[in-house]
PDB file of C-alpha atoms in Angstrom:
ATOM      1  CA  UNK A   1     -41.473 -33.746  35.995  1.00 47.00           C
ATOM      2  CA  UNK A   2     -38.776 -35.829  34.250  1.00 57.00           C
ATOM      3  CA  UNK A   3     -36.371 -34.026  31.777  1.00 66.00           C
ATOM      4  CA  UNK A   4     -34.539 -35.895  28.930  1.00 77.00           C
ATOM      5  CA  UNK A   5     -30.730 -34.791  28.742  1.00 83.00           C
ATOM      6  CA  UNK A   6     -31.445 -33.447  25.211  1.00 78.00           C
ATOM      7  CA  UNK A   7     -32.683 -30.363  26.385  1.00 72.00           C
ATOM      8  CA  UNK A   8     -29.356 -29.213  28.409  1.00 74.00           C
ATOM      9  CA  UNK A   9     -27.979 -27.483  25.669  1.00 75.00           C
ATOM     10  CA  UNK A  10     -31.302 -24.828  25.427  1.00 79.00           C
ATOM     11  CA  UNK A  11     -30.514 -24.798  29.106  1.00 74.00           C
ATOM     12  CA  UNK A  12     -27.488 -23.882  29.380  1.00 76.00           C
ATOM     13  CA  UNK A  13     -27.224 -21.390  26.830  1.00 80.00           C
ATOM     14  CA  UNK A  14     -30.106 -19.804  28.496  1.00 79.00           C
ATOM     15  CA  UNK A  15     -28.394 -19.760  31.699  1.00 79.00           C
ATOM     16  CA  UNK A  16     -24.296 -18.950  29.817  1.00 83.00           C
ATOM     17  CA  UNK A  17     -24.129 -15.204  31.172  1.00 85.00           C
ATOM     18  CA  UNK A  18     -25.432 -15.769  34.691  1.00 85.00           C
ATOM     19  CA  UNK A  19     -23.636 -18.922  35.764  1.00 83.00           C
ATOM     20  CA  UNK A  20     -20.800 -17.800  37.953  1.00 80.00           C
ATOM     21  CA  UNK A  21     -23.136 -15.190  39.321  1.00 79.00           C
ATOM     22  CA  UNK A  22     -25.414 -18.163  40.404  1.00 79.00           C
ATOM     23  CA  UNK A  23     -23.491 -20.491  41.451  1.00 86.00           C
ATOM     24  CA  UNK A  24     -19.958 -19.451  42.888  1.00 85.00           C
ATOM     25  CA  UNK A  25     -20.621 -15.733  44.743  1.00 90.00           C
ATOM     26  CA  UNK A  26     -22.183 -17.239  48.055  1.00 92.00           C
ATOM     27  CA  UNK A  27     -20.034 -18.493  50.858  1.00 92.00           C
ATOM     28  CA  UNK A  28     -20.919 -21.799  50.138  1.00 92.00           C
ATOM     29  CA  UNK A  29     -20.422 -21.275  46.126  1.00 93.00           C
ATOM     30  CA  UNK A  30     -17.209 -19.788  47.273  1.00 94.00           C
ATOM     31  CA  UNK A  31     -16.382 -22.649  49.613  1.00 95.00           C
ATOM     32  CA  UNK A  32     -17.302 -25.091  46.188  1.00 95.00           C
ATOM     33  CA  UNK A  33     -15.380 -23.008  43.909  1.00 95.00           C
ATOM     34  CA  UNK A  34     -11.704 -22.976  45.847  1.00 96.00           C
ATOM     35  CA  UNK A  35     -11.918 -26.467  47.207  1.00 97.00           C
ATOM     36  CA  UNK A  36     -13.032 -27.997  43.724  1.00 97.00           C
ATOM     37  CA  UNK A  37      -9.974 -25.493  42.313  1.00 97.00           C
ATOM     38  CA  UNK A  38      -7.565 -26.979  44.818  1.00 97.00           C
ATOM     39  CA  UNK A  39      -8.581 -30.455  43.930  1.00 98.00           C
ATOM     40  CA  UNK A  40      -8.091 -30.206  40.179  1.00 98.00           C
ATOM     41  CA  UNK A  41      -5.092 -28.494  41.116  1.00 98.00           C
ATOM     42  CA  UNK A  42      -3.708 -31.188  42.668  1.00 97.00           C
ATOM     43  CA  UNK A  43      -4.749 -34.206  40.386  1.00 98.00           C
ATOM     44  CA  UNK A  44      -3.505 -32.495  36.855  1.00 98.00           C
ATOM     45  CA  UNK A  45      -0.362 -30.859  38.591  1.00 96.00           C
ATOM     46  CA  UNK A  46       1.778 -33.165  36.643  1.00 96.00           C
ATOM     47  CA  UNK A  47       0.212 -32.442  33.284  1.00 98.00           C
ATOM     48  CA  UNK A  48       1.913 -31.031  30.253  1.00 97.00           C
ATOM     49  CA  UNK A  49       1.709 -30.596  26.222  1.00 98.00           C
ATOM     50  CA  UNK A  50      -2.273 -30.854  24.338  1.00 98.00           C
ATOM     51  CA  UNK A  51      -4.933 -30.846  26.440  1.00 98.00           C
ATOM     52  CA  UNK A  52      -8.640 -31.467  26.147  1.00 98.00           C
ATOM     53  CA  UNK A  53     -11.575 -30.264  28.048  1.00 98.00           C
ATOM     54  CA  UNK A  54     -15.125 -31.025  27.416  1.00 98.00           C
ATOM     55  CA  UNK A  55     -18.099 -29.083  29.000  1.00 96.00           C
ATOM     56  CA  UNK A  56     -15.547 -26.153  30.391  1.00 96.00           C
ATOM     57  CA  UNK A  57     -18.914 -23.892  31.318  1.00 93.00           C
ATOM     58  CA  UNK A  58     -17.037 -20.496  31.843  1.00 95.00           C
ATOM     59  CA  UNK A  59     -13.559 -21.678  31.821  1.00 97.00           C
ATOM     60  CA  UNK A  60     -13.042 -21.487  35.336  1.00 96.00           C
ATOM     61  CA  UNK A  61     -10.762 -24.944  34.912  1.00 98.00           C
ATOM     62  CA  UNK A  62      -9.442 -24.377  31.568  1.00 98.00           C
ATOM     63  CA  UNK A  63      -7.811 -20.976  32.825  1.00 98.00           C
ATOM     64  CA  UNK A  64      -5.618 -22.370  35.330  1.00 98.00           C
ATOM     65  CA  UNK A  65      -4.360 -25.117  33.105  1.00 98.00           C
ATOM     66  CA  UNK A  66      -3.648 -22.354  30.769  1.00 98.00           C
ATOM     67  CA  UNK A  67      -1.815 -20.138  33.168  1.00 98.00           C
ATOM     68  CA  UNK A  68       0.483 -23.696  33.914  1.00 97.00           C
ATOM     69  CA  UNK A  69       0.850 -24.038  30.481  1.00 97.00           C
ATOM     70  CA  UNK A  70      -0.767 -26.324  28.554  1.00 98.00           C
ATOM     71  CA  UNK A  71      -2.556 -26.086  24.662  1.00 98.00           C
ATOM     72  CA  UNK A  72      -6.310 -26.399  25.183  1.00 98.00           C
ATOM     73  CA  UNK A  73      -8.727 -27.504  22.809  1.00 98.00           C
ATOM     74  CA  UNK A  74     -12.061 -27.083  24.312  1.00 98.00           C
ATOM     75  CA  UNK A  75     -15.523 -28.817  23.297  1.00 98.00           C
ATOM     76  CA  UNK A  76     -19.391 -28.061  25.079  1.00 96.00           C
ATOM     77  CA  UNK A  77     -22.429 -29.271  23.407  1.00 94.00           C
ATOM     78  CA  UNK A  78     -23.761 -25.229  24.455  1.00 94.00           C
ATOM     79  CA  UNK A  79     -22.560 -22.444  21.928  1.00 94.00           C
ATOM     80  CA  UNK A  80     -23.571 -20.174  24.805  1.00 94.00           C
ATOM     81  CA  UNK A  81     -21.314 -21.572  27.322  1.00 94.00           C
ATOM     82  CA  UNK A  82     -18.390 -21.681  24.332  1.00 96.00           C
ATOM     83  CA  UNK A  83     -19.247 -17.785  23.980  1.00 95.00           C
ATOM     84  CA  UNK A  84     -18.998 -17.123  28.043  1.00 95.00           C
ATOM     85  CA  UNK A  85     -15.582 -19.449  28.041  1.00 97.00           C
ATOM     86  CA  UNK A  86     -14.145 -17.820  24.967  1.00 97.00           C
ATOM     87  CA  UNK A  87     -14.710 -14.247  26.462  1.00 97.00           C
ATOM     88  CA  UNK A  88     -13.082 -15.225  29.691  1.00 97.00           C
ATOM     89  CA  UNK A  89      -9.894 -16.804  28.290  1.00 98.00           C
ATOM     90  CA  UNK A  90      -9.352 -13.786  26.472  1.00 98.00           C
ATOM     91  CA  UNK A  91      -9.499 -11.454  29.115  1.00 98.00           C
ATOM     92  CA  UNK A  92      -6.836 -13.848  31.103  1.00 98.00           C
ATOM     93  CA  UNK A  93      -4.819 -13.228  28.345  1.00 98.00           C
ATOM     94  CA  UNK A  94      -4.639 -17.158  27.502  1.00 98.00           C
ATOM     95  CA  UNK A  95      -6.567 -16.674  23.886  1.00 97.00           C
ATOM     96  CA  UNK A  96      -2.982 -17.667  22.200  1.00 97.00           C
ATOM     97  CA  UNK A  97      -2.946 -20.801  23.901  1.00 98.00           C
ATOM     98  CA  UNK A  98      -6.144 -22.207  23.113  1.00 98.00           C
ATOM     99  CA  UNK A  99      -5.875 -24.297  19.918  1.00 98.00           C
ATOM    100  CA  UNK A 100      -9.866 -24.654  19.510  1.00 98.00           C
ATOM    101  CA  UNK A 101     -13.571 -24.118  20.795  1.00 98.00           C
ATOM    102  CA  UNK A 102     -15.365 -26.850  19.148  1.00 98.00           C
ATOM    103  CA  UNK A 103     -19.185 -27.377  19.206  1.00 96.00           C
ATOM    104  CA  UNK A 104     -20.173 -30.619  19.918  1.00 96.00           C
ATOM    105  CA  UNK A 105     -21.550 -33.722  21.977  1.00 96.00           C
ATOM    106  CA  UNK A 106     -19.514 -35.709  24.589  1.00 97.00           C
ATOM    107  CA  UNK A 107     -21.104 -39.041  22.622  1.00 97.00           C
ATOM    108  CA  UNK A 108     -19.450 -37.493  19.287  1.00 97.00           C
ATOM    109  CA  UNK A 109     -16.381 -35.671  19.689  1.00 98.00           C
ATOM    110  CA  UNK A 110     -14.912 -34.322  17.057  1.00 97.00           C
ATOM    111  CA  UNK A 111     -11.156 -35.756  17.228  1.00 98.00           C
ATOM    112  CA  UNK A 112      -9.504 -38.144  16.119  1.00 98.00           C
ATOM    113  CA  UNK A 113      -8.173 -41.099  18.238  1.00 98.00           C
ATOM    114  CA  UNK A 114      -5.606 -41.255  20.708  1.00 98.00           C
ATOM    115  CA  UNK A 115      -5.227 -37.567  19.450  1.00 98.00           C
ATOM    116  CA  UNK A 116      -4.490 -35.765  22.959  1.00 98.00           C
ATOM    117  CA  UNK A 117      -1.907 -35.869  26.088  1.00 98.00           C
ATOM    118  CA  UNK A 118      -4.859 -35.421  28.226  1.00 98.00           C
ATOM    119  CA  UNK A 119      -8.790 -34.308  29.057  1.00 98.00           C
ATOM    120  CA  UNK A 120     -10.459 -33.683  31.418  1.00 98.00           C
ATOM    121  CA  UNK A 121     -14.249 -33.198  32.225  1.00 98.00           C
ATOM    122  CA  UNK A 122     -15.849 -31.748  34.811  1.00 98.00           C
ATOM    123  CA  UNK A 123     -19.534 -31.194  36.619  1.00 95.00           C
ATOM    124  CA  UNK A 124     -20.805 -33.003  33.241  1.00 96.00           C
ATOM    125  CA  UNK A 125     -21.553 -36.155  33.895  1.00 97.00           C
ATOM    126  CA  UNK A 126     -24.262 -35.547  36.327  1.00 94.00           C
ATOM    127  CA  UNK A 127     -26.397 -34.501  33.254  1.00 94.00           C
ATOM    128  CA  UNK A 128     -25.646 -37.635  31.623  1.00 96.00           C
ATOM    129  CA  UNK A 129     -27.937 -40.227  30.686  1.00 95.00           C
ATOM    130  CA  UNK A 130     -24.949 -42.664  29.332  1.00 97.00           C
ATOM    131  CA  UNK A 131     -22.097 -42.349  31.207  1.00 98.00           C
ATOM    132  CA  UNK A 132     -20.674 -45.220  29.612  1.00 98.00           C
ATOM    133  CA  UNK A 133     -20.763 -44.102  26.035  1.00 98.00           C
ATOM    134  CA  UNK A 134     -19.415 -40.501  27.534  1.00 98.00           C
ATOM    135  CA  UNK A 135     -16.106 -42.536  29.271  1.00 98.00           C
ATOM    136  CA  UNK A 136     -15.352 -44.678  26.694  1.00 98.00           C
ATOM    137  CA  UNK A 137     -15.266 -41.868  23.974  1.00 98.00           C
ATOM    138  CA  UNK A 138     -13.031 -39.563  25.835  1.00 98.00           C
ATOM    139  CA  UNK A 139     -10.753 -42.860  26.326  1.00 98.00           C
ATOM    140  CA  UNK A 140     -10.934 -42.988  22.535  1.00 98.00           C
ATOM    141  CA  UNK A 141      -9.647 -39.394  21.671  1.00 98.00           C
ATOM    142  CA  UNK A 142      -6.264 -39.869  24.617  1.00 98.00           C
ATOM    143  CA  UNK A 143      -3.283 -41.262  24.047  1.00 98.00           C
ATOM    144  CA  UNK A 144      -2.281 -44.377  25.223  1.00 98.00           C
ATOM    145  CA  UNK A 145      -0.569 -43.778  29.010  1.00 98.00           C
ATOM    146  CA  UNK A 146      -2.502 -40.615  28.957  1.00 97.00           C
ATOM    147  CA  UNK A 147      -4.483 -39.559  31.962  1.00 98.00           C
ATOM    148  CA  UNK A 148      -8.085 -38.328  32.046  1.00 98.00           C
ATOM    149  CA  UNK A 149      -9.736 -36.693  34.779  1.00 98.00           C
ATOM    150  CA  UNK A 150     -13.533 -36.309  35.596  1.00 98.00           C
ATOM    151  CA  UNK A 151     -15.884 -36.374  38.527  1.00 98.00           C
ATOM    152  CA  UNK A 152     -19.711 -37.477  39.009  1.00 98.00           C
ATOM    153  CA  UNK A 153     -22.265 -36.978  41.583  1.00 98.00           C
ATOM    154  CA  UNK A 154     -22.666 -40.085  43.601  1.00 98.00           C
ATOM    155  CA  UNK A 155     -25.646 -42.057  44.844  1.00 98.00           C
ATOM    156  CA  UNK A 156     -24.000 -43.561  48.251  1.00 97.00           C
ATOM    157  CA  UNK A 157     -23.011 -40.227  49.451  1.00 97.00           C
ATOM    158  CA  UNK A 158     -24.312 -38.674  52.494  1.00 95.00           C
ATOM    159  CA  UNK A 159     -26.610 -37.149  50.155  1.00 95.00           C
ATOM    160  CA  UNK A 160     -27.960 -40.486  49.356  1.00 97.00           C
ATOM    161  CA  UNK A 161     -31.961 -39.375  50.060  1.00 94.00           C
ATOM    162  CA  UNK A 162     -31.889 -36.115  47.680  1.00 92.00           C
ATOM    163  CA  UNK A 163     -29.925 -38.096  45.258  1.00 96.00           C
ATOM    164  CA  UNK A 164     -32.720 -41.112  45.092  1.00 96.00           C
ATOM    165  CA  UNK A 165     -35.094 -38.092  44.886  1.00 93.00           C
ATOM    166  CA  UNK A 166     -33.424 -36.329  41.976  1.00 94.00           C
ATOM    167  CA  UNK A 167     -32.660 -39.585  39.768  1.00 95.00           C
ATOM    168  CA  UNK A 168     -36.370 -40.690  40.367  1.00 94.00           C
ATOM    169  CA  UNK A 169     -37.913 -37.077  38.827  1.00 91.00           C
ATOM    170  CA  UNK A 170     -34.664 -36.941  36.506  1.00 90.00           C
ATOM    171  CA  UNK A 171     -34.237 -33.319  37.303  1.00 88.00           C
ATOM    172  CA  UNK A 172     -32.320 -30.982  39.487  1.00 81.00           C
ATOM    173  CA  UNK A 173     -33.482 -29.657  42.565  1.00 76.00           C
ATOM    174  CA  UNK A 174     -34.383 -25.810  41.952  1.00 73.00           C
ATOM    175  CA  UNK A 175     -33.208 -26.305  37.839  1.00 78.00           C
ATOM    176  CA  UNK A 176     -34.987 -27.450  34.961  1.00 79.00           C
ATOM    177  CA  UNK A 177     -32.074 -29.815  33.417  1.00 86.00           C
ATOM    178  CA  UNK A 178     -31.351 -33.635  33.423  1.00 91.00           C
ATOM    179  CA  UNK A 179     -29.383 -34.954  36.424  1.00 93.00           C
ATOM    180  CA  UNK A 180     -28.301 -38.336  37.476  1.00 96.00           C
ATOM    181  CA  UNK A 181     -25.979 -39.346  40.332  1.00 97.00           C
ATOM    182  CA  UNK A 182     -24.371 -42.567  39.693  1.00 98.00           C
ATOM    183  CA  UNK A 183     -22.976 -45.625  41.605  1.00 98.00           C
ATOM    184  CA  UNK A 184     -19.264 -45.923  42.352  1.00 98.00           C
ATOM    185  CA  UNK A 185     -19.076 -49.065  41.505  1.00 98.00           C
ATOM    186  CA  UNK A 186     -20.806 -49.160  37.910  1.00 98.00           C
ATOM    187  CA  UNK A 187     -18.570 -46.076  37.224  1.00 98.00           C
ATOM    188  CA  UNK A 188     -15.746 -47.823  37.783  1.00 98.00           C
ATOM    189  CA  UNK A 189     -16.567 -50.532  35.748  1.00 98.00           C
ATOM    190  CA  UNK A 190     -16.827 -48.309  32.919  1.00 98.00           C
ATOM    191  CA  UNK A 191     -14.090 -47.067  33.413  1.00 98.00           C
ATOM    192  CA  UNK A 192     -12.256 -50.557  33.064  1.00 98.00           C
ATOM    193  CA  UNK A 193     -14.469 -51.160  29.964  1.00 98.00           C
ATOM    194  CA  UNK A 194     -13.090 -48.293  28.571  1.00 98.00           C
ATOM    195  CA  UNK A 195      -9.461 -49.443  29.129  1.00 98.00           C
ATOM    196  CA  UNK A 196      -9.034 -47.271  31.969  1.00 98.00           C
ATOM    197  CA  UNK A 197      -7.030 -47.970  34.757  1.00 98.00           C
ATOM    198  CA  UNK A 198      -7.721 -45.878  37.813  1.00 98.00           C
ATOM    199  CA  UNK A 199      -4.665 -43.996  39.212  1.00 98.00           C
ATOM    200  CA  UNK A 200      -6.653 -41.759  42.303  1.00 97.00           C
ATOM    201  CA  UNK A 201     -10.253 -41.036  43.370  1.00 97.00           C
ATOM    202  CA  UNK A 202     -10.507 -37.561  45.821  1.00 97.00           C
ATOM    203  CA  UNK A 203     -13.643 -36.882  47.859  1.00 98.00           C
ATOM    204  CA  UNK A 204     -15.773 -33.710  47.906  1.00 97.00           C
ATOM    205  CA  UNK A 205     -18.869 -32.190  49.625  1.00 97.00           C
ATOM    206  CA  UNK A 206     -20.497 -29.008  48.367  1.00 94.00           C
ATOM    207  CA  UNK A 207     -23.666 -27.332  49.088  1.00 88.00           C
ATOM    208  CA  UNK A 208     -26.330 -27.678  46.972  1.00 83.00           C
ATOM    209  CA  UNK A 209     -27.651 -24.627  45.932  1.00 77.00           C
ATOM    210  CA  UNK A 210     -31.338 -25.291  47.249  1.00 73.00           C
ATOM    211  CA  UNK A 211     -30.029 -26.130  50.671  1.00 74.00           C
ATOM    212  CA  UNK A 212     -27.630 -23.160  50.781  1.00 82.00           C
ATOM    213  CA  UNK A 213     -30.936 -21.354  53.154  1.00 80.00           C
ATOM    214  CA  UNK A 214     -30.459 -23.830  55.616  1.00 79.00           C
ATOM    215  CA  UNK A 215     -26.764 -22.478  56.569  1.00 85.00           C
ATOM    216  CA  UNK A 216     -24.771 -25.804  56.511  1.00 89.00           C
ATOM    217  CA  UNK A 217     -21.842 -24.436  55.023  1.00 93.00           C
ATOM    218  CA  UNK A 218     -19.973 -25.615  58.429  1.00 94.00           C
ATOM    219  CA  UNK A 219     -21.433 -28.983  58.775  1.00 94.00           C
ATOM    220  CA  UNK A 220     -20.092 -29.624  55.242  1.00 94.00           C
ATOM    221  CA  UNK A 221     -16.821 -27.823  55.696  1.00 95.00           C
ATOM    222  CA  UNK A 222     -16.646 -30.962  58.112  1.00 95.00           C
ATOM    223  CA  UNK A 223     -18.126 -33.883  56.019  1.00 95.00           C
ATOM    224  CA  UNK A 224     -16.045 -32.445  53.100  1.00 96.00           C
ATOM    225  CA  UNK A 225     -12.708 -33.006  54.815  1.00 95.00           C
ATOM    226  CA  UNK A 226     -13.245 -36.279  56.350  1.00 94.00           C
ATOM    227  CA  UNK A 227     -14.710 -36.923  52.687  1.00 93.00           C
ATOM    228  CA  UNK A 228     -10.970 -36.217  51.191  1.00 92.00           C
ATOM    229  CA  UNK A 229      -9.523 -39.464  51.210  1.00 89.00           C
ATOM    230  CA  UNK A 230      -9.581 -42.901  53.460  1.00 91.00           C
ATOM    231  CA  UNK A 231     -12.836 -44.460  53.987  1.00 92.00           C
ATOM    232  CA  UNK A 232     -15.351 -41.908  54.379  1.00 94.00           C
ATOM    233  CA  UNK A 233     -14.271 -40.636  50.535  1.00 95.00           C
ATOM    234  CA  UNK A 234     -16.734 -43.739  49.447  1.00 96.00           C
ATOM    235  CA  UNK A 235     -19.465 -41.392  51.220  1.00 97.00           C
ATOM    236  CA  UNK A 236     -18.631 -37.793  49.346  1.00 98.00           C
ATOM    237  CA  UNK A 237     -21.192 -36.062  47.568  1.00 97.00           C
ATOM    238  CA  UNK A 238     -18.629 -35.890  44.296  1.00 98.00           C
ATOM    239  CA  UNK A 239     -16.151 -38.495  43.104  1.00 98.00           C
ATOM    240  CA  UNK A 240     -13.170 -36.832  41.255  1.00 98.00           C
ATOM    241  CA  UNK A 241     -11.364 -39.456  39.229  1.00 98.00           C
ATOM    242  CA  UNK A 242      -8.020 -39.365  37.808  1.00 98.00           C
ATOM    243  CA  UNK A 243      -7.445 -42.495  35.282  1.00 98.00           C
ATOM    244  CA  UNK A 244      -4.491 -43.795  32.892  1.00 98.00           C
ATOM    245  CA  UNK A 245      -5.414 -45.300  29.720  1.00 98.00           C
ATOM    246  CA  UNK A 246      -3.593 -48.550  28.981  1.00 97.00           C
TER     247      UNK A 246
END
C-alpha cells in the first residue's frame, strides 16, 4: 500500500510521545542514537550565532546545539512533535535560547531569505516526495557562506534491496508513513541547483527497526565504520551532508 507524504504530519503527531521510546532504547537504537550524535557533533562543531532546524522530532539535535550555544529557531510540519521538542528543551534548561517553534512545511518556511547563520535538517528527507523543492528552500532562508547540514537515506547502500522495496510500496517497513531513499548523485545535483557547494559527506549504517530481531547490531557496527569515510561511504545506508551556500 502506497502512502502520499501528506499524511506524515497525522503520523507523527500520533506517534510525538512514544518516539524516543521506539526508536532509541534498544542496543541498536542506542548504537543509532550516539553514532548519529557524534556525527552531527562533528560536522556543526564550528557553528555559531542563529540557527535553524527543521523537523527536530524531540529535540534530540537541537539540545546539543543549544548546550554549545547557539539561538535556535525550530520549524516541523507536526504540532505534536513541536509539543514533545518544546517540553524537552525546557527541561534542559535551553527554553531561553530558543528564539521560536514555528509550524510549518519544509516546501514553505516561514522566513525570510538569507535570514539565518545556519540549518540543519535531519531524518526528514526520507519522507520526502521533492527533495529538490525541500534543498533549494532551506538554501533560500541561509545566508550567503552559510553552511547547511542534512542527511537522506540512500538507494546504493548496502541496503540497496529493502530500499528498492520500500520506494516501490512508498512506505516504511513496519510504519505507515511516506519514505523514499534517494540517489547520491541526483542529490547532489540538487544541491548544486540550489547554489550549494558541498564542503563534506560522512557515512552511516543503522539498524532498521524491523531487522533489529535478526541481531545484526555487530555486522553493522562493522559496515558502519568502514561506511565513515573513503570509498565504501558511497555504500552507507545514510548520507550526512554538510554544504556552503555560495
Amino acid at each position: 500500500m502506497s502512502i502520499r507524504e501528506d499524511a506524515n504530519p497525522g503520523f507523527y503527531d500520533a506517534d510525538s510521545t512514544i518516539y524516543d521510546q521506539q526508536r532509541w532504547v534498544s542496543p541498536a537504537g542506542v548504537f543509532t542514537n550516539e553514532t548519529q550524535q557524534s556525527i552531527v557533533a562533528k560536522l556543526t562543531g564550528e557553528w555559531t550565532g542563529e540557527g535553524l532546524e527543521i523537523g527536530p522530532g524531540t529535540a534530540r539535535f537541537t539540545i546539543p546545539l543549544l548546550r554549545n550555544g547557539m539561538k535556535m529557531t525550530v520549524c516541523d510540519i507536526s504540532t505534536g512533535m513541536l509539543d514533545v521538542a518544546r517540553k524537552n528543551i525546557e527541561g534542559a534548561g535551553f527554553g531561553k535560547n530558543v528564539r521560536a517553534y514555528r509550524e510549518g512545511s519544509i516546501y514553505e518556511l516561514p522566513f525570510d531569505d538569507n535570514h539565518f547563520d545556519h540549518a540543519i535538517c535531519l531524518n526528514v528527507f526520507n519522507h520526502l516526495e521533492h527533495p529538490d523543492q525541500a534543498i533549494a528552500e532551506m538554501a533560500r532562508v541561509i545566508k550567503p557562506g552559510s553552511t547547511l547540514l542534512f542527511n537522506y537515506a540512500n538507494l546504493m547502500s548496502w541496503y540497496l534491496p529493502a530500499a528498492m522495496r520500500i520506494n516501490a510500496r512508498g512506505t516504511a517497513v513496519g510504519q505507515e508513513v511516506y519514505s523514499a531513499w534517494e540517489r547520491p548523485g541526483v542529490m547532489a545535483r540538487h544541491a548544486r541547483q540550489a547554489g550549494l557547494k558541498c564542503v563534506r559527506r560522512t557515512g552511516h549504517v543503522h539498524v532498521p527497526r524491523e531487522l533489529e530481531k535478526f541481531k545484526l547490531l555487530p555486522v553493522v557496527r562493522i559496515l558502519d565504520k568502514m561506511s565513515r569515510g573513503g570509498p565504501l561511504s558511497a555504500l552507507a545506508a545514510v548520507h550526512f551532508c554538510l554544504y556552503r551556500k555560495q
